[in-house]
PDB file of C-alpha atoms in Angstrom:
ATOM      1  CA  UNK X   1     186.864 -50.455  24.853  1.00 56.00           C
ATOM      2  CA  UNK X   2     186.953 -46.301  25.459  1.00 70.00           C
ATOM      3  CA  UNK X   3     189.922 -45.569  26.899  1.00 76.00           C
ATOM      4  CA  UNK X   4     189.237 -44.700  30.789  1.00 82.00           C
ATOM      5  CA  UNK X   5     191.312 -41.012  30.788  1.00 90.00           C
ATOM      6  CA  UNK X   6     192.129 -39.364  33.922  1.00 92.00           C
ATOM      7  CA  UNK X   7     192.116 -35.479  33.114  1.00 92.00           C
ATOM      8  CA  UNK X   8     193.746 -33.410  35.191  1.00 92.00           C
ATOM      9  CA  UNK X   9     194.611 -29.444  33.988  1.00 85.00           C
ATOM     10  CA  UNK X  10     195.365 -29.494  30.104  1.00 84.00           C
ATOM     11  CA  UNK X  11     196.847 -33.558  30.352  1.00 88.00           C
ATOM     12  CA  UNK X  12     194.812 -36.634  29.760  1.00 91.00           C
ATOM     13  CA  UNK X  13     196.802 -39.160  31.656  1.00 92.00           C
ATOM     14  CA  UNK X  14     196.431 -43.086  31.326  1.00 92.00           C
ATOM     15  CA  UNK X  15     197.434 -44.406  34.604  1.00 93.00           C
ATOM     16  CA  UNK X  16     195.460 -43.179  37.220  1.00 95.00           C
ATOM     17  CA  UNK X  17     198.685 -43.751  39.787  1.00 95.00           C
ATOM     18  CA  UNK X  18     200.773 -40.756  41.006  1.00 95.00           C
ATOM     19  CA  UNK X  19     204.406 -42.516  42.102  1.00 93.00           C
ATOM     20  CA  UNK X  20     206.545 -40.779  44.765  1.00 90.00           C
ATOM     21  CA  UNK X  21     210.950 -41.358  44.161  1.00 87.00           C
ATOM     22  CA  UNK X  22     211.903 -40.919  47.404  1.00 84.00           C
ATOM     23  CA  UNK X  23     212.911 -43.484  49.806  1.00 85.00           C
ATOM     24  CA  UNK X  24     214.019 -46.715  47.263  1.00 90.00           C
ATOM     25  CA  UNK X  25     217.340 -48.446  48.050  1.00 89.00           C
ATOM     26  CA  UNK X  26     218.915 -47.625  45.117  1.00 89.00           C
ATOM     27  CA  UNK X  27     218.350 -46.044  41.649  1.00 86.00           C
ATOM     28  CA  UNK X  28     218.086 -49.171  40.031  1.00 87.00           C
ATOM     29  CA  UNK X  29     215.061 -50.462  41.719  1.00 91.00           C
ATOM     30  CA  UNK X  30     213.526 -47.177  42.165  1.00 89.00           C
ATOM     31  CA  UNK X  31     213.553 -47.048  37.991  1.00 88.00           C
ATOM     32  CA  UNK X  32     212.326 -51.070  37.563  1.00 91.00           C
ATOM     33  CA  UNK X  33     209.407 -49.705  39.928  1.00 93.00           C
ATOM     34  CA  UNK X  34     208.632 -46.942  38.149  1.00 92.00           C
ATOM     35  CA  UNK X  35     208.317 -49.209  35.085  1.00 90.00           C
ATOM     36  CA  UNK X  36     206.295 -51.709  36.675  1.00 93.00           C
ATOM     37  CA  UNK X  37     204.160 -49.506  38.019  1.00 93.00           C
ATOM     38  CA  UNK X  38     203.001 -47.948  34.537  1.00 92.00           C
ATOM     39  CA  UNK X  39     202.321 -44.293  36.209  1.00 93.00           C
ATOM     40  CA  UNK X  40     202.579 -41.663  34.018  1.00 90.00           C
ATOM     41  CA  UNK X  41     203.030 -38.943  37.000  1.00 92.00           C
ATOM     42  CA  UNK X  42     206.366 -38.995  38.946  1.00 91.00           C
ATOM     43  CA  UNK X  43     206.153 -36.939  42.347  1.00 90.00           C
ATOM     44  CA  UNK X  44     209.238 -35.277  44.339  1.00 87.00           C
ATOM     45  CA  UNK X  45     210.108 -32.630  46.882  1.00 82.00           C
ATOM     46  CA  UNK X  46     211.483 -29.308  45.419  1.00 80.00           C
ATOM     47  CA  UNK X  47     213.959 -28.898  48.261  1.00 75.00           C
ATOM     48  CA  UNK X  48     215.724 -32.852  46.705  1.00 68.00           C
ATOM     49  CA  UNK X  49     216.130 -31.455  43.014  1.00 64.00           C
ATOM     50  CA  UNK X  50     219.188 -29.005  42.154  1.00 57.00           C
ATOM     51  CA  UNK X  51     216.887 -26.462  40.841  1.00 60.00           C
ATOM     52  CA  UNK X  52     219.455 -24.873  39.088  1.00 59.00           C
ATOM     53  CA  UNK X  53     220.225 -27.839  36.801  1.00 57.00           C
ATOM     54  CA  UNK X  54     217.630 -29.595  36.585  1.00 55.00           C
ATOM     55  CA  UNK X  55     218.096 -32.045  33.834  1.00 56.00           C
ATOM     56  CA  UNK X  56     221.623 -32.699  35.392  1.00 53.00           C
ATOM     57  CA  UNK X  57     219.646 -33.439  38.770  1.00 51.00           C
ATOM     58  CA  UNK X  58     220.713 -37.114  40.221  1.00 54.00           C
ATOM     59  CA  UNK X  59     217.560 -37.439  41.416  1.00 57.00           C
ATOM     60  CA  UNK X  60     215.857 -37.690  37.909  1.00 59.00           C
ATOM     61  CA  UNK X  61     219.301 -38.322  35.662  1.00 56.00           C
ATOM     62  CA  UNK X  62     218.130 -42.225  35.206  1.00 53.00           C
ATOM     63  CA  UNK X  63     214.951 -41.535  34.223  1.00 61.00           C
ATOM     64  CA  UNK X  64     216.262 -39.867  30.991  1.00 56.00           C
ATOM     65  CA  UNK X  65     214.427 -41.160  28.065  1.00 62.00           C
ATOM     66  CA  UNK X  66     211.214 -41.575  29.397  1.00 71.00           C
ATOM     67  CA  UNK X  67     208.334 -39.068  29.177  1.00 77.00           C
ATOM     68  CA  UNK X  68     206.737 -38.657  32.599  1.00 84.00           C
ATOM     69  CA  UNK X  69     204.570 -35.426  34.023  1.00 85.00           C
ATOM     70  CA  UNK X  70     206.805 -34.695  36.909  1.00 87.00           C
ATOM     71  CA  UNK X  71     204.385 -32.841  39.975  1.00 91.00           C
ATOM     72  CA  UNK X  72     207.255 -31.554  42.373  1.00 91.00           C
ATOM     73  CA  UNK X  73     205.812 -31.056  46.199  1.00 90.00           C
ATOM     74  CA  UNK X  74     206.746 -28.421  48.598  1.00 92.00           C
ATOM     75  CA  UNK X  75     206.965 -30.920  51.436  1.00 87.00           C
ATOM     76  CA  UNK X  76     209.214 -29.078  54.093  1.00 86.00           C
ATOM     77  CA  UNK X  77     207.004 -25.805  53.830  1.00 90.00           C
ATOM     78  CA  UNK X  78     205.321 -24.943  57.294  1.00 91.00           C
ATOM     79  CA  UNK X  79     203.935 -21.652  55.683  1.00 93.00           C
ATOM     80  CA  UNK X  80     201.717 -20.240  52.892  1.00 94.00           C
ATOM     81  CA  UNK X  81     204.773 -17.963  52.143  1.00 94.00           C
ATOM     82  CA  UNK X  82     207.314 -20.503  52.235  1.00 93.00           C
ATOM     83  CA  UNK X  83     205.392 -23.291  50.118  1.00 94.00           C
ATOM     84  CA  UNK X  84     204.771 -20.226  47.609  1.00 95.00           C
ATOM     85  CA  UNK X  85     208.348 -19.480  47.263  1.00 93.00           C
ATOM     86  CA  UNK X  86     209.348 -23.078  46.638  1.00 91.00           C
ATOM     87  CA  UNK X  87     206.786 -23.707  44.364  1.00 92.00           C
ATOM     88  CA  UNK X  88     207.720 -20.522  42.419  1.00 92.00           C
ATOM     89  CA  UNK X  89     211.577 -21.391  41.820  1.00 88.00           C
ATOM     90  CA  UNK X  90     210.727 -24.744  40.665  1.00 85.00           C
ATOM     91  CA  UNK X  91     208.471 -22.924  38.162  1.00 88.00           C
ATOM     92  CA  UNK X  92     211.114 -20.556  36.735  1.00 87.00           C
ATOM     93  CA  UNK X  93     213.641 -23.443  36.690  1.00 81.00           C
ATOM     94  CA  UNK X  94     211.341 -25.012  34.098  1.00 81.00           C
ATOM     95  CA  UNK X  95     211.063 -28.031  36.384  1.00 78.00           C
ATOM     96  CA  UNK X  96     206.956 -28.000  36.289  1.00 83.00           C
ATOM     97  CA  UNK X  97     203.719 -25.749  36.513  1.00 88.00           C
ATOM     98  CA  UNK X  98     202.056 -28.595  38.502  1.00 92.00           C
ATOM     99  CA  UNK X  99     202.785 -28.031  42.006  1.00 94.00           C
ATOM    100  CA  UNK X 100     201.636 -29.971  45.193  1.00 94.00           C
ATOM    101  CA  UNK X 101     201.395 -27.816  48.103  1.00 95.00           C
ATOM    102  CA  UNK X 102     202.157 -29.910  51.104  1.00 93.00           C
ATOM    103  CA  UNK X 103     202.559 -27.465  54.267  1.00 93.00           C
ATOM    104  CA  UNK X 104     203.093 -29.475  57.952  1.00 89.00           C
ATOM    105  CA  UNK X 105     203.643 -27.727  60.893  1.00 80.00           C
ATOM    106  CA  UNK X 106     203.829 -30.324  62.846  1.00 78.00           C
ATOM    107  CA  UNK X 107     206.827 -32.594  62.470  1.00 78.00           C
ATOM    108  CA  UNK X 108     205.803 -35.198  64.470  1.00 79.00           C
ATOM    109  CA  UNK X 109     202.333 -35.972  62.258  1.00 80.00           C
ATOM    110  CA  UNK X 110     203.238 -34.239  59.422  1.00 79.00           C
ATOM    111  CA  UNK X 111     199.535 -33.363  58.993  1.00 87.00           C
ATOM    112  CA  UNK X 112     198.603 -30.731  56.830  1.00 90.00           C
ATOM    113  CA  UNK X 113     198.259 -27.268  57.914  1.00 92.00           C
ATOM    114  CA  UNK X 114     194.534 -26.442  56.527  1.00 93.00           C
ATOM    115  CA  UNK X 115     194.516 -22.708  56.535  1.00 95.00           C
ATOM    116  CA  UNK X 116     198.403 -22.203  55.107  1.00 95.00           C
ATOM    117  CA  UNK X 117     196.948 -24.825  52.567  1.00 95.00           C
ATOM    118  CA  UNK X 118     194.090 -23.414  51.513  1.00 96.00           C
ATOM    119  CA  UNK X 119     196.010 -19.310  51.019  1.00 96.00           C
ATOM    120  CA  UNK X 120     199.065 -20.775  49.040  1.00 95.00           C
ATOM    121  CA  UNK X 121     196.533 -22.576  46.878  1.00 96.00           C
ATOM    122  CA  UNK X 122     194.626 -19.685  46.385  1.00 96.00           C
ATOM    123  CA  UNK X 123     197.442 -17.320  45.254  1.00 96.00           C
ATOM    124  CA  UNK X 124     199.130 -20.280  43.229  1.00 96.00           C
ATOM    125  CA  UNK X 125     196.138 -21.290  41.345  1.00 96.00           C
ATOM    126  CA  UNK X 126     195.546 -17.060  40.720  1.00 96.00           C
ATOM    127  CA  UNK X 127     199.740 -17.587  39.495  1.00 95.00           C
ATOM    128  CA  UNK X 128     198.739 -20.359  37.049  1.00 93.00           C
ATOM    129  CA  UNK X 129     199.634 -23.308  38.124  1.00 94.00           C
ATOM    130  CA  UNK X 130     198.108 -26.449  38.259  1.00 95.00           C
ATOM    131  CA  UNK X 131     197.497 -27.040  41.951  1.00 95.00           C
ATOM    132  CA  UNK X 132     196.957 -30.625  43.448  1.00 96.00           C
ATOM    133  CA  UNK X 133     197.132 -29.778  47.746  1.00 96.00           C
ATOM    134  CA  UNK X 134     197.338 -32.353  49.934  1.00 94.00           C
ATOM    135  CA  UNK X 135     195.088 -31.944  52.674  1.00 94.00           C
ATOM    136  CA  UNK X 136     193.568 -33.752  55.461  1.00 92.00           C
ATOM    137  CA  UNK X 137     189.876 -35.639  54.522  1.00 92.00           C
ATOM    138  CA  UNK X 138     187.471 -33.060  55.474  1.00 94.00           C
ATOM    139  CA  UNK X 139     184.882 -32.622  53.117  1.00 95.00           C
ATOM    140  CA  UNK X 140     184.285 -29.135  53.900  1.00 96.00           C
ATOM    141  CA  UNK X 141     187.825 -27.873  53.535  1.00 96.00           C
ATOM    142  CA  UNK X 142     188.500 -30.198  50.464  1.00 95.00           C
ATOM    143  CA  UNK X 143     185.292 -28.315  48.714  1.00 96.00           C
ATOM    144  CA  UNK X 144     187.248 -24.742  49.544  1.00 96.00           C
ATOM    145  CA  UNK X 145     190.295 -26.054  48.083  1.00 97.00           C
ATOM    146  CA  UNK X 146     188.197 -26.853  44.673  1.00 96.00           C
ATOM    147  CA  UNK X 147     186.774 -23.542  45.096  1.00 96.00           C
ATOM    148  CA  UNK X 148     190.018 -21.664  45.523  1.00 96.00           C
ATOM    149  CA  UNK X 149     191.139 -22.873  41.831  1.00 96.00           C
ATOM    150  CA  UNK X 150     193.021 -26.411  43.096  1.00 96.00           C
ATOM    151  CA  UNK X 151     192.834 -28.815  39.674  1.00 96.00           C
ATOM    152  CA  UNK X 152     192.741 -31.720  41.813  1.00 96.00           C
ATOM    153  CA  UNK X 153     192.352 -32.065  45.615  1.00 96.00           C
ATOM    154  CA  UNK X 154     194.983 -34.674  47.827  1.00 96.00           C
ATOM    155  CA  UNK X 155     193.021 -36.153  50.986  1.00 96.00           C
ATOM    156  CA  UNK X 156     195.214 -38.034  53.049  1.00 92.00           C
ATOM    157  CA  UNK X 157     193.697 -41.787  53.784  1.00 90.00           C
ATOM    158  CA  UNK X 158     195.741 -41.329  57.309  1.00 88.00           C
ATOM    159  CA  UNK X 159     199.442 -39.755  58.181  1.00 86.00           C
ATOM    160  CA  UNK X 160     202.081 -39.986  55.729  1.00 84.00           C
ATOM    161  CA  UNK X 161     203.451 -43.069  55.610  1.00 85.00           C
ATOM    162  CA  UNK X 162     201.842 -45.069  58.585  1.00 88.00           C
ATOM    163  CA  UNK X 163     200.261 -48.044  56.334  1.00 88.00           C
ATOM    164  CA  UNK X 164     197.131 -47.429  58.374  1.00 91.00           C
ATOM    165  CA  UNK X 165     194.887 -47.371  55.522  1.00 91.00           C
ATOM    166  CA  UNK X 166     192.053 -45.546  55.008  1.00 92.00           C
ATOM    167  CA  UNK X 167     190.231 -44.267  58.388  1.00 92.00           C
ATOM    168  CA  UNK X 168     187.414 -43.116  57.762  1.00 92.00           C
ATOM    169  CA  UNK X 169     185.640 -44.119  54.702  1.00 93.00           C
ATOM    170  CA  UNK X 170     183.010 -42.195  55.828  1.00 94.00           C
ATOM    171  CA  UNK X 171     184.385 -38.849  54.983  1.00 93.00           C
ATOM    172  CA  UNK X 172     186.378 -40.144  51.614  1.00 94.00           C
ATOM    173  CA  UNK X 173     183.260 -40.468  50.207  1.00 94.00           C
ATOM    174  CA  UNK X 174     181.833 -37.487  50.748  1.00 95.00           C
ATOM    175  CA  UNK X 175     184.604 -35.872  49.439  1.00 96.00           C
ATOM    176  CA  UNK X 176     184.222 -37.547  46.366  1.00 95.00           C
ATOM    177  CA  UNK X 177     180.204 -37.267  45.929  1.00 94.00           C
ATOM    178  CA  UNK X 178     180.898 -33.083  46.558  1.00 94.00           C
ATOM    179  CA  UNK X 179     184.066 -32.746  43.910  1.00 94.00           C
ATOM    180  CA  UNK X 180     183.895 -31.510  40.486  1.00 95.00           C
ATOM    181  CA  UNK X 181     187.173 -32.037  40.026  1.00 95.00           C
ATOM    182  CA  UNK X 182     189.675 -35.273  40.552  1.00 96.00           C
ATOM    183  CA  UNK X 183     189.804 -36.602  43.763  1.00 96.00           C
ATOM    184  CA  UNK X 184     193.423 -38.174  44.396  1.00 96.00           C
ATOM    185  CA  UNK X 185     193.743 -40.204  47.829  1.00 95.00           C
ATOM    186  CA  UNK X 186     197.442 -39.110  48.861  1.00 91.00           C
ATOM    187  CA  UNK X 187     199.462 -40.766  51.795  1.00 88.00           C
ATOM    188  CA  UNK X 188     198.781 -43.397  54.591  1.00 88.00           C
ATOM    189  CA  UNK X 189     198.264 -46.206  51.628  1.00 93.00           C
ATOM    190  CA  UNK X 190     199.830 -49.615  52.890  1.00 93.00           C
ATOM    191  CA  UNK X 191     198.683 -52.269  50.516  1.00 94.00           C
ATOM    192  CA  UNK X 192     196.699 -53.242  47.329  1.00 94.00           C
ATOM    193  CA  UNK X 193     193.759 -54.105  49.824  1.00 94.00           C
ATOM    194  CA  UNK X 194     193.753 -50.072  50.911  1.00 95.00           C
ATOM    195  CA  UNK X 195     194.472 -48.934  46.895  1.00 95.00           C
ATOM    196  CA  UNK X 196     191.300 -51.030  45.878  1.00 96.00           C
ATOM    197  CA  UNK X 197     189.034 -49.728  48.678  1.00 94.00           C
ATOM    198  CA  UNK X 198     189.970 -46.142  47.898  1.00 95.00           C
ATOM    199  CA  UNK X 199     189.306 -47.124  44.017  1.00 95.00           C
ATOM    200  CA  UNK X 200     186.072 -48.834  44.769  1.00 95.00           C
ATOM    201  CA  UNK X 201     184.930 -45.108  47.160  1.00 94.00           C
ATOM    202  CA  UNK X 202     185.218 -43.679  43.523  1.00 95.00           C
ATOM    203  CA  UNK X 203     188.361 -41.835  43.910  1.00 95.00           C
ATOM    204  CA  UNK X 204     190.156 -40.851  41.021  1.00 95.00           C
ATOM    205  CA  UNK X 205     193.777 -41.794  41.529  1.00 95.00           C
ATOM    206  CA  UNK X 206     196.153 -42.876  43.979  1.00 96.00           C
ATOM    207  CA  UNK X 207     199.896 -40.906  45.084  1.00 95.00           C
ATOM    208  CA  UNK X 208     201.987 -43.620  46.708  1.00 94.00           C
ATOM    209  CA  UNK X 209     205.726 -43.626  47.459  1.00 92.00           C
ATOM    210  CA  UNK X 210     206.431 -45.421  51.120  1.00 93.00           C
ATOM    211  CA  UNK X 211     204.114 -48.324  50.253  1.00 94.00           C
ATOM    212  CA  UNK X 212     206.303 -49.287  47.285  1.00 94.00           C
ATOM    213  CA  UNK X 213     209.789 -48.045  48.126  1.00 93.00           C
ATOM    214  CA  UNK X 214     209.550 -49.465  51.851  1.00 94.00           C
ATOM    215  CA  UNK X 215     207.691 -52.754  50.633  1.00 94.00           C
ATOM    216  CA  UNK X 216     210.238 -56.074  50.247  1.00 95.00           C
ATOM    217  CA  UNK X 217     210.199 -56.300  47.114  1.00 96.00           C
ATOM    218  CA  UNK X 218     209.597 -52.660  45.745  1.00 95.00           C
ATOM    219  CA  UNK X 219     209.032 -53.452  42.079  1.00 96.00           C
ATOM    220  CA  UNK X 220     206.320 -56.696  42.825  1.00 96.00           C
ATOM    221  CA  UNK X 221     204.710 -54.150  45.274  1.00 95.00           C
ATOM    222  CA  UNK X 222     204.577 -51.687  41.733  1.00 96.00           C
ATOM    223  CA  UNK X 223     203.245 -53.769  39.869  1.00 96.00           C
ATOM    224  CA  UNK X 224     200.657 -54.727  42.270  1.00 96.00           C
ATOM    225  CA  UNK X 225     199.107 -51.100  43.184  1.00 95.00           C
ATOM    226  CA  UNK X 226     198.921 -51.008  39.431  1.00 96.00           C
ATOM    227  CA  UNK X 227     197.036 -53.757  39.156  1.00 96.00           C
ATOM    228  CA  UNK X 228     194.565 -52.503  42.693  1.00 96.00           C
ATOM    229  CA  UNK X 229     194.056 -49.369  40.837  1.00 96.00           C
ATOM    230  CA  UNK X 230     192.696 -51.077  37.653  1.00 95.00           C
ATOM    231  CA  UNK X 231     190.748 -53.548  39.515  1.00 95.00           C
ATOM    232  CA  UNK X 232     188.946 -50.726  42.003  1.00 96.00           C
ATOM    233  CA  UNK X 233     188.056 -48.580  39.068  1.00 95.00           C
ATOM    234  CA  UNK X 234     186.855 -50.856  37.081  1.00 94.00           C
ATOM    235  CA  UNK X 235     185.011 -52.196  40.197  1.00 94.00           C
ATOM    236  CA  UNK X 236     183.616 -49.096  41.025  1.00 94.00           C
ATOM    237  CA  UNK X 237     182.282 -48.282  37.434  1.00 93.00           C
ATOM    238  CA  UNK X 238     180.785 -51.667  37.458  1.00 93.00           C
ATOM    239  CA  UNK X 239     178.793 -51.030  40.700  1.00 92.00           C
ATOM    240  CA  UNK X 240     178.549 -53.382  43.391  1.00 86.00           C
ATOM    241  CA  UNK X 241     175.196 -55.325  44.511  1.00 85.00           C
ATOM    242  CA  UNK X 242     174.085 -53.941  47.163  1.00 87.00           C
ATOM    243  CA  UNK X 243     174.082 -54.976  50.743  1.00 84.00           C
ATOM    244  CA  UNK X 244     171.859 -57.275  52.278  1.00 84.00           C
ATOM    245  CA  UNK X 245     171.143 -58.354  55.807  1.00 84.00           C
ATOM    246  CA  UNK X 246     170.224 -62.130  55.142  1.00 84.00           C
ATOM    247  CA  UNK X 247     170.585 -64.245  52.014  1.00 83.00           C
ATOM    248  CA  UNK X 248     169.719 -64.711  48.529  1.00 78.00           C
ATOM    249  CA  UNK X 249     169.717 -67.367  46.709  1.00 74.00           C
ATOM    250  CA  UNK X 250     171.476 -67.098  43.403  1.00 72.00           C
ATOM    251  CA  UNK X 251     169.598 -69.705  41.737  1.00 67.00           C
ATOM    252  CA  UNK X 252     165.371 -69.479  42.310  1.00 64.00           C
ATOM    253  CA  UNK X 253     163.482 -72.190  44.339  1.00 59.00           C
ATOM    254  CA  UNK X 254     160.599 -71.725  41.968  1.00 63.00           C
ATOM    255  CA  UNK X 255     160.153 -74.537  39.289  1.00 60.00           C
ATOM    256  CA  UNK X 256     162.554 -76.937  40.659  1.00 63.00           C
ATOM    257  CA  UNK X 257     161.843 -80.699  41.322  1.00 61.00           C
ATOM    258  CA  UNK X 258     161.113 -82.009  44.366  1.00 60.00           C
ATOM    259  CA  UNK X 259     159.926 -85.350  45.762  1.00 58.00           C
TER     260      UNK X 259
END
């Protein structure tokens, strides 16, 4: 079987799951997740790494040994300018070139501020880096974020970290039907149920971190949005029957006995 790549920039990546490392108990579990999960991207805010050693950082120390694409996020930005200058020092630190603008102005939400989104994408993708923003899931501005140079675009199913799932299918989709490049659905994920339905729309990859860290049993809950994402793409490649309003027999009446 053809190995199922997810391309993304200049890296052909085999798991199709983008992990976040915050909010685990402990290192220890945090690392058997990471294992479990299989993901080949690891995903962190800038303003958690000591950017001036960063292969001394705590935050990535136990991961040593292990060959991951790291995409650092400039969560904590509430401006174009700011999530520019983060994005910029992790750069010349050697950290990454993949960035992930995340700009809230809002605490409360933590929604995504589309216009600061959209300018530091522009002037980072002009910079050379490989820009994956999170933004909210409207088709239109997602389609402006492809065509200001963003590699992949980052709807948000719903707020950052609520578990509420995906709310409007609706709009995923179109996203997805208008992109020409990867479609990642980032934040609001609460279980394998939402990873498969977001799979299934025909999106790309998945970015989780609250659903796993915050779940019982962290590394089960891994494992098992591994699993989601392999069942919804292969799901969605398949293609599902479509809907019908009454039913259909799965075996024909014609030629059968009868009395």
């Amino acid at each position: 079987m053809k190995q199922d790549y997810l391309e993304i920039g200049n890296q052909k990546l085999t798991s199709r799951l983008f992990l976040g490392t915050g909010r685990f108990p402990n290192p220890f579990i945090q690392n058997q997740a990471i294992e479990e999960s299989g993901t080949d991207v690891l995903t962190f805010a800038i303003r958690r790494v000591n950017l001036e050693a960063p292969d001394e950082d705590a935050i990535l120390q136990h991961l040593n040994g292990k060959t991951f694409s790291y995409l650092p996020n400039t969560s904590g930005a509430t401006t174009a300018e700011e999530a520019i200058r983060i994005a910029r020092l992790a750069k010349a630190s050697g950290l990454s070139d993949w960035i992930k603008v995340e700009i809230s102005a809002n605490e409360r939400t933590l929604l995504p501020d589309p216009i600061e989104t959209l300018k530091a994408t522009e002037v980072l993708a002009s910079e050379g880096f490989t820009v994956l923003p999170y933004t909210s899931d409207d088709p239109i501005l997602c389609k402006r974020l492809e065509e200001a140079g963003a590699a992949a675009v980052m709807p948000g199913g719903s707020p950052i970290g609520t578990g509420l799932g995906i709310l409007n299918p609706y709009n995923l989709s179109i996203i997805i039907e208008e992109a020409n490049v990867p479609i990642i659905v980032d934040a609001g994920l609460g279980s394998a149920n939402d990873v498969v339905q977001a799979m299934e729309l025909g999106a790309d990859g998945i970015l989780l971190n609250t659903a796993v860290a915050k779940a019982k049993d962290p590394v089960k809950m891994a494992r098992a949005m591994k699993y989601a994402i392999e069942a919804g793409r292969l799901s969605y490649l398949a293609g599902r029957i479509p809907k019908k309003k009454f039913a259909t027999a799965s075996s024909p009446f014609e030629g059968q006995l009868t009395k």
